[in-house]
Amino acid sequence: MAETQTARGSITRRFNLSILAVYALSIAISAPTIYLYTRHEVYQQSNTQLRMLVDIVKSIKGYVGTDLRPYFLKQGLFHTAGMSGIVAISRVAENFKGMQQNYSIRNVSDNPLNAKNSPQPLERDVLQRFRSDRDLREVRVEGLLDGQQMLVRSAPIVSKKGCLRCHGEPSKVPAEVTAEYGRGSGYHYKVGDVVGLEVVGVPIADIDSIAMQRSLIAIGLLTLLFALVFVAINLLVRRNLISPMLQITETAHAIAKGRLDQPLNMPRDDEIGDLARSVELLRRSFAQLMKRMRKGGMTKPRA
Ligand code: HEC
């Protein structure tokens, strides 16, 4: 009986070890997959938002350039936000920031009229890149802007002749501008210089914490699933494999000891059933042989 106990233990253990291995493998595969998928999804989302914001900024500039500026010039009127797309964007950006704190639309310069438009460290780096490579049209970086991790798109702002109207020599700039911004900074532009940057930033979600949260949910579900499979397989193995095999083993032991009067009846249409029928056939053959030997007067079979 001790032998059959070990045999029973080993089949179940083998099944259980396989289930555990598959469980470990599925967790090892799902964790990095979830991380990569989350990363892809987060970047795609931020990129879509970024494109939208860039296009909105372009649209506002287009509106100022084609509708407002010609009108003001024709009328001989002066109004900064109606004449400069950059100023219009700054005003819109201020309102927008009031409603959407996580997004940034900025026009920056290291020689600004408005001190609020001074470059932050990330912007200073990008400005440097545009100045050292004048063919560069656009830069996309991820970094800290307005104290937040953001996906940032930036393009250079190049000075043109029309800009000098407000950014040229302070003595020639409209009084409205110098009255509001003083005469200290934001002037002396030279045509063709990279004077600043237009910057658009959208928040980039914390990939690690989202991936971690998703991984924990996935691991929880996998564990539940494998626990169910584990219980189900153990029950099935015990009912369909181990119990009938114990019964067959018992019969075989009985035959070996000469007890031939216990028929083995296992009506199963599978391999275990075949095995049981073979053992039963063996038992019957032995029983018949013994009967014949007794009739023939022989009490013991000859060796
Ligand atoms: C009608 C006047 C006017 C014209 C023309 C104008 N600007 Fe400005 N610009 C301003 C004002 C006013 C501000 C400050 C806006 C604010 O308060 O944020 C500004 C802001 C800027 C800024 C942000 C940094 C800063 O100085 O605060 C940049 C960069 C800039 N302008 C570049 C240009 C360029 C390049 C042109 C030509 C394509 C141009 N501007 C034409 C009036 C003008």
Coordinates of C-alpha atoms and ligand atoms in Angstrom, one line a residue:
M1 CA 0.0 0.0 0.0
A2 CA 2.9 2.3 0.8
E3 CA 4.1 1.9 -2.9
T4 CA 0.7 3.0 -4.3
Q5 CA 0.6 6.0 -2.0
T6 CA 3.9 7.3 -3.4
A7 CA 2.7 6.6 -6.9
R8 CA -0.5 8.6 -6.3
G9 CA 1.6 11.5 -4.9
S10 CA 3.8 11.6 -7.9
I11 CA 1.1 11.8 -10.6
T12 CA -0.7 14.6 -8.8
R13 CA 2.6 16.4 -8.1
R14 CA 3.6 16.2 -11.7
F15 CA 0.3 17.7 -12.8
N16 CA 0.6 20.4 -10.1
L17 CA 4.1 21.3 -11.0
S18 CA 3.1 21.7 -14.7
I19 CA 0.2 24.0 -13.7
L20 CA 2.6 26.1 -11.5
A21 CA 5.1 26.3 -14.3
V22 CA 2.5 27.6 -16.8
Y23 CA 1.2 30.0 -14.1
A24 CA 4.7 31.4 -13.6
L25 CA 5.3 31.7 -17.3
S26 CA 2.0 33.5 -17.9
I27 CA 2.9 36.1 -15.3
A28 CA 6.4 36.4 -16.6
I29 CA 5.0 37.1 -20.1
S30 CA 2.1 39.3 -19.1
A31 CA 4.0 41.8 -16.9
P32 CA 6.3 43.2 -19.7
T33 CA 3.6 42.9 -22.3
I34 CA 1.3 45.1 -20.2
Y35 CA 4.1 47.6 -19.6
L36 CA 4.9 47.9 -23.3
Y37 CA 1.2 48.1 -24.3
T38 CA 0.6 50.8 -21.7
R39 CA 3.6 52.8 -22.8
H40 CA 2.5 52.7 -26.4
E41 CA -1.1 53.7 -25.5
V42 CA 0.0 56.6 -23.3
Y43 CA 2.3 58.0 -26.0
Q44 CA -0.3 57.6 -28.7
Q45 CA -2.8 59.4 -26.6
S46 CA -0.5 62.3 -25.7
N47 CA 0.6 62.6 -29.4
T48 CA -3.0 62.9 -30.6
Q49 CA -3.6 65.6 -28.0
L50 CA -0.4 67.4 -29.0
R51 CA -1.4 67.4 -32.7
M52 CA -4.8 68.9 -31.9
L53 CA -3.2 71.7 -29.8
V54 CA -0.6 72.5 -32.4
D55 CA -3.3 72.8 -35.0
I56 CA -5.5 75.0 -32.8
V57 CA -2.5 77.3 -32.3
K58 CA -1.9 77.4 -36.1
S59 CA -5.5 78.1 -36.7
I60 CA -5.5 81.1 -34.3
K61 CA -2.4 82.5 -36.0
G62 CA -4.0 82.0 -39.4
Y63 CA -7.1 83.9 -38.3
V64 CA -5.1 86.8 -36.9
G65 CA -2.9 86.9 -40.0
T66 CA -5.6 86.8 -42.6
D67 CA -8.6 88.5 -40.9
L68 CA -7.5 90.8 -38.2
R69 CA -4.1 92.2 -39.1
P70 CA -5.0 93.4 -42.6
Y71 CA -8.1 95.1 -41.2
F72 CA -6.2 96.9 -38.5
L73 CA -3.4 98.0 -40.9
K74 CA -6.0 99.3 -43.4
Q75 CA -7.8 101.3 -40.8
G76 CA -4.5 102.6 -39.4
L77 CA -5.4 101.2 -36.0
F78 CA -3.1 99.6 -33.5
H79 CA -4.0 96.7 -31.3
T80 CA -1.3 94.2 -30.3
A81 CA -3.5 91.1 -29.9
G82 CA -5.2 91.9 -33.2
M83 CA -2.0 92.4 -35.1
S84 CA 0.4 89.8 -33.8
G85 CA -0.5 86.1 -33.9
I86 CA 2.0 85.5 -31.2
V87 CA 0.3 88.0 -28.9
A88 CA -3.1 86.5 -29.7
I89 CA -1.8 83.1 -28.8
S90 CA -0.4 84.4 -25.5
R91 CA -3.9 85.8 -24.6
V92 CA -5.7 82.6 -25.7
A93 CA -3.1 80.5 -23.8
E94 CA -3.7 82.5 -20.6
N95 CA -7.5 81.8 -20.8
F96 CA -6.9 78.2 -21.8
K97 CA -4.5 77.6 -18.8
G98 CA -7.2 78.9 -16.5
M99 CA -9.5 76.0 -17.7
Q100 CA -6.9 73.3 -18.5
Q101 CA -4.1 73.6 -16.0
N102 CA -2.4 70.4 -17.3
Y103 CA -1.8 71.8 -20.8
S104 CA 0.7 74.5 -21.9
I105 CA 0.7 76.8 -24.9
R106 CA 3.6 79.2 -24.7
N107 CA 5.6 81.7 -26.7
V108 CA 9.0 82.2 -25.1
S109 CA 12.1 84.2 -25.7
D110 CA 15.3 84.8 -23.7
N111 CA 14.7 88.5 -24.7
P112 CA 11.1 88.8 -23.7
L113 CA 8.7 91.7 -23.5
N114 CA 6.8 89.9 -20.9
A115 CA 8.9 88.3 -18.1
K116 CA 6.4 85.5 -17.9
N117 CA 7.6 84.4 -21.3
S118 CA 11.2 83.7 -20.2
P119 CA 12.3 80.2 -21.1
Q120 CA 12.2 77.4 -18.5
P121 CA 15.2 75.0 -18.5
L122 CA 13.7 72.6 -21.0
E123 CA 12.9 75.5 -23.3
R124 CA 16.3 77.0 -23.0
D125 CA 17.9 73.7 -24.2
V126 CA 15.5 73.5 -27.1
L127 CA 16.2 77.2 -28.1
Q128 CA 19.9 76.4 -28.1
R129 CA 19.3 73.4 -30.4
F130 CA 17.3 75.6 -32.9
R131 CA 20.0 78.3 -32.8
S132 CA 22.8 75.8 -33.5
D133 CA 20.9 74.0 -36.2
R134 CA 18.9 76.4 -38.4
D135 CA 17.5 73.6 -40.6
L136 CA 15.7 72.1 -37.6
R137 CA 12.0 72.8 -38.0
E138 CA 10.5 71.0 -35.0
V139 CA 11.6 69.3 -31.8
R140 CA 9.6 66.9 -29.7
V141 CA 10.8 66.1 -26.2
E142 CA 9.5 64.7 -23.0
G143 CA 10.3 66.7 -19.9
L144 CA 9.4 69.0 -17.1
L145 CA 7.3 72.1 -18.2
D146 CA 5.3 74.2 -15.8
G147 CA 6.3 71.7 -13.1
Q148 CA 4.8 68.7 -14.8
Q149 CA 6.0 65.8 -16.9
M150 CA 4.9 66.7 -20.5
L151 CA 5.3 65.7 -24.1
V152 CA 6.4 69.0 -25.7
R153 CA 6.4 70.1 -29.3
S154 CA 8.4 73.1 -30.1
A155 CA 9.2 75.2 -33.2
P156 CA 11.5 78.2 -33.7
I157 CA 10.2 81.7 -33.9
V158 CA 12.2 83.7 -36.5
S159 CA 12.2 87.4 -36.6
K160 CA 10.9 89.1 -39.7
K161 CA 10.7 92.8 -40.8
G162 CA 7.1 93.2 -39.5
C163 CA 8.2 92.1 -36.0
L164 CA 10.4 95.2 -35.7
R165 CA 7.3 97.4 -35.5
C166 CA 6.9 96.2 -31.9
H167 CA 10.3 94.5 -31.2
G168 CA 12.6 96.9 -32.9
E169 CA 14.2 100.0 -31.3
P170 CA 12.2 100.9 -28.2
S171 CA 12.1 104.6 -29.3
K172 CA 10.2 103.6 -32.5
V173 CA 7.9 101.0 -30.9
P174 CA 4.2 102.1 -30.3
A175 CA 3.8 103.8 -27.0
E176 CA 1.1 101.2 -26.0
V177 CA 3.8 98.5 -26.0
T178 CA 6.5 100.4 -24.1
A179 CA 3.9 101.7 -21.6
E180 CA 2.9 98.1 -20.8
Y181 CA 6.2 96.3 -21.0
G182 CA 8.8 99.0 -20.4
R183 CA 11.9 99.6 -22.5
G184 CA 14.2 97.1 -20.9
S185 CA 13.6 93.8 -22.7
G186 CA 12.0 92.4 -25.8
Y187 CA 13.5 94.8 -28.3
H188 CA 16.4 95.1 -30.7
Y189 CA 15.3 92.1 -32.8
K190 CA 17.3 91.5 -36.0
V191 CA 15.6 90.0 -39.1
G192 CA 16.4 86.3 -39.5
D193 CA 17.3 85.6 -35.9
V194 CA 15.8 82.8 -33.9
V195 CA 14.3 85.0 -31.2
G196 CA 12.2 82.5 -29.4
L197 CA 10.1 79.3 -29.4
E198 CA 6.5 78.4 -29.8
V199 CA 5.8 75.6 -27.3
V200 CA 2.9 73.3 -26.8
G201 CA 2.9 70.7 -24.0
V202 CA 0.4 68.0 -23.1
P203 CA 0.6 65.9 -19.9
I204 CA 2.1 62.5 -20.2
A205 CA 0.6 60.1 -17.8
D206 CA 2.8 58.2 -15.3
I207 CA 3.4 55.0 -17.4
D208 CA 4.9 53.1 -14.5
S209 CA 2.0 53.6 -12.1
I210 CA -0.6 52.7 -14.8
A211 CA 1.3 49.6 -15.8
M212 CA 1.8 48.6 -12.2
Q213 CA -1.9 48.9 -11.5
R214 CA -2.8 46.9 -14.7
S215 CA -0.2 44.3 -13.9
L216 CA -1.6 43.8 -10.4
I217 CA -5.2 43.3 -11.8
A218 CA -3.9 40.9 -14.4
I219 CA -1.9 38.9 -11.8
G220 CA -4.9 38.8 -9.6
L221 CA -7.1 37.4 -12.4
L222 CA -4.4 34.9 -13.5
T223 CA -4.1 33.7 -9.9
L224 CA -7.8 33.2 -9.6
L225 CA -8.0 31.4 -12.9
F226 CA -5.1 29.1 -12.1
A227 CA -6.4 28.3 -8.7
L228 CA -9.7 27.2 -10.3
V229 CA -7.8 25.1 -12.9
F230 CA -5.7 23.7 -10.1
V231 CA -8.7 22.5 -8.0
A232 CA -10.5 21.2 -11.1
I233 CA -7.5 19.2 -12.4
N234 CA -6.8 17.7 -9.0
L235 CA -10.4 16.6 -8.6
L236 CA -10.5 15.2 -12.1
V237 CA -7.2 13.3 -11.7
R238 CA -8.3 11.8 -8.4
R239 CA -11.7 10.7 -9.7
N240 CA -10.8 9.5 -13.2
L241 CA -7.2 8.3 -12.8
I242 CA -6.1 7.6 -9.3
S243 CA -9.1 5.9 -7.8
P244 CA -9.6 3.4 -10.7
M245 CA -5.9 2.7 -10.8
L246 CA -5.9 1.9 -7.1
Q247 CA -8.8 -0.5 -7.7
I248 CA -7.0 -2.3 -10.5
T249 CA -3.8 -2.5 -8.4
E250 CA -5.7 -4.1 -5.6
T251 CA -7.2 -6.7 -7.9
A252 CA -3.7 -7.5 -9.3
H253 CA -2.4 -7.9 -5.8
A254 CA -5.3 -10.2 -4.9
I255 CA -4.6 -12.4 -8.0
A256 CA -0.9 -12.6 -7.1
K257 CA -2.0 -13.9 -3.6
G258 CA -4.3 -16.5 -5.2
R259 CA -7.6 -14.8 -4.3
L260 CA -9.5 -15.2 -7.6
D261 CA -13.1 -14.7 -6.4
Q262 CA -13.3 -10.8 -6.7
P263 CA -14.4 -9.8 -10.2
L264 CA -13.2 -6.4 -11.4
N265 CA -16.0 -4.6 -13.0
M266 CA -15.1 -1.2 -14.5
P267 CA -17.5 -0.2 -17.3
R268 CA -15.3 2.5 -18.9
D269 CA -14.8 3.1 -22.5
D270 CA -11.2 4.3 -22.4
E271 CA -7.6 3.2 -21.7
I272 CA -8.2 2.6 -18.0
G273 CA -11.3 0.5 -18.9
D274 CA -9.1 -1.5 -21.3
L275 CA -6.5 -2.1 -18.6
A276 CA -9.3 -3.2 -16.1
R277 CA -10.8 -5.6 -18.7
S278 CA -7.3 -7.1 -19.3
V279 CA -6.8 -7.7 -15.6
E280 CA -10.3 -9.2 -15.3
L281 CA -9.5 -11.5 -18.2
L282 CA -6.3 -12.5 -16.5
R283 CA -8.3 -13.2 -13.2
R284 CA -10.8 -15.4 -15.1
S285 CA -8.1 -17.4 -17.0
F286 CA -6.3 -18.0 -13.7
A287 CA -9.6 -19.1 -12.0
Q288 CA -10.4 -21.5 -14.9
L289 CA -6.9 -22.9 -14.9
M290 CA -7.1 -23.5 -11.1
K291 CA -10.5 -25.2 -11.5
R292 CA -9.2 -27.5 -14.3
M293 CA -6.1 -28.4 -12.2
R294 CA -8.3 -29.3 -9.2
K295 CA -10.6 -31.6 -11.5
G296 CA -7.5 -33.3 -12.9
G297 CA -6.5 -34.3 -9.4
M298 CA -3.6 -32.0 -9.2
T299 CA -3.5 -29.9 -6.1
K300 CA -0.5 -28.0 -7.1
P301 CA 0.6 -26.8 -10.5
R302 CA 4.0 -28.3 -11.5
A303 CA 6.8 -25.8 -11.7
Ligands
HEC1 C1 1.8 94.5 -32.7 C2 3.0 94.4 -32.0 C3 3.7 93.1 -32.1 C4 4.2 92.6 -33.3 C5 4.0 93.1 -34.7 C6 4.9 91.4 -32.9 N1 4.9 91.2 -31.6 FE1 5.8 89.8 -30.6 N2 4.9 90.4 -28.9 C7 4.2 91.6 -28.7 C8 3.7 91.7 -27.4 C9 2.9 92.8 -26.8 C10 4.2 90.5 -26.7 C11 4.0 90.2 -25.2 C12 2.8 89.3 -25.1 C13 2.5 88.8 -23.7 O1 2.2 89.7 -22.8 O2 2.6 87.6 -23.5 C14 4.9 89.8 -27.7 C15 5.6 88.6 -27.4 C16 6.4 87.9 -28.2 C17 7.2 86.8 -27.9 C18 7.2 86.1 -26.6 C19 8.3 86.6 -25.7 C20 8.0 88.0 -25.2 O3 8.6 88.9 -25.8 O4 7.2 88.1 -24.3 C21 7.9 86.4 -29.0 C22 8.9 85.3 -29.1 C23 7.5 87.4 -30.0 N3 6.6 88.2 -29.5 C24 8.1 87.3 -31.3 C25 7.5 88.1 -32.3 C26 7.9 87.9 -33.7 C27 8.9 86.9 -34.2 C28 7.1 88.8 -34.4 C29 7.1 88.9 -35.9 C30 6.7 87.7 -36.6 C31 6.3 89.5 -33.5 N4 6.6 89.1 -32.2 C32 5.5 90.5 -33.8 C33 3.9 92.5 -29.7 C34 4.2 92.3 -31.1

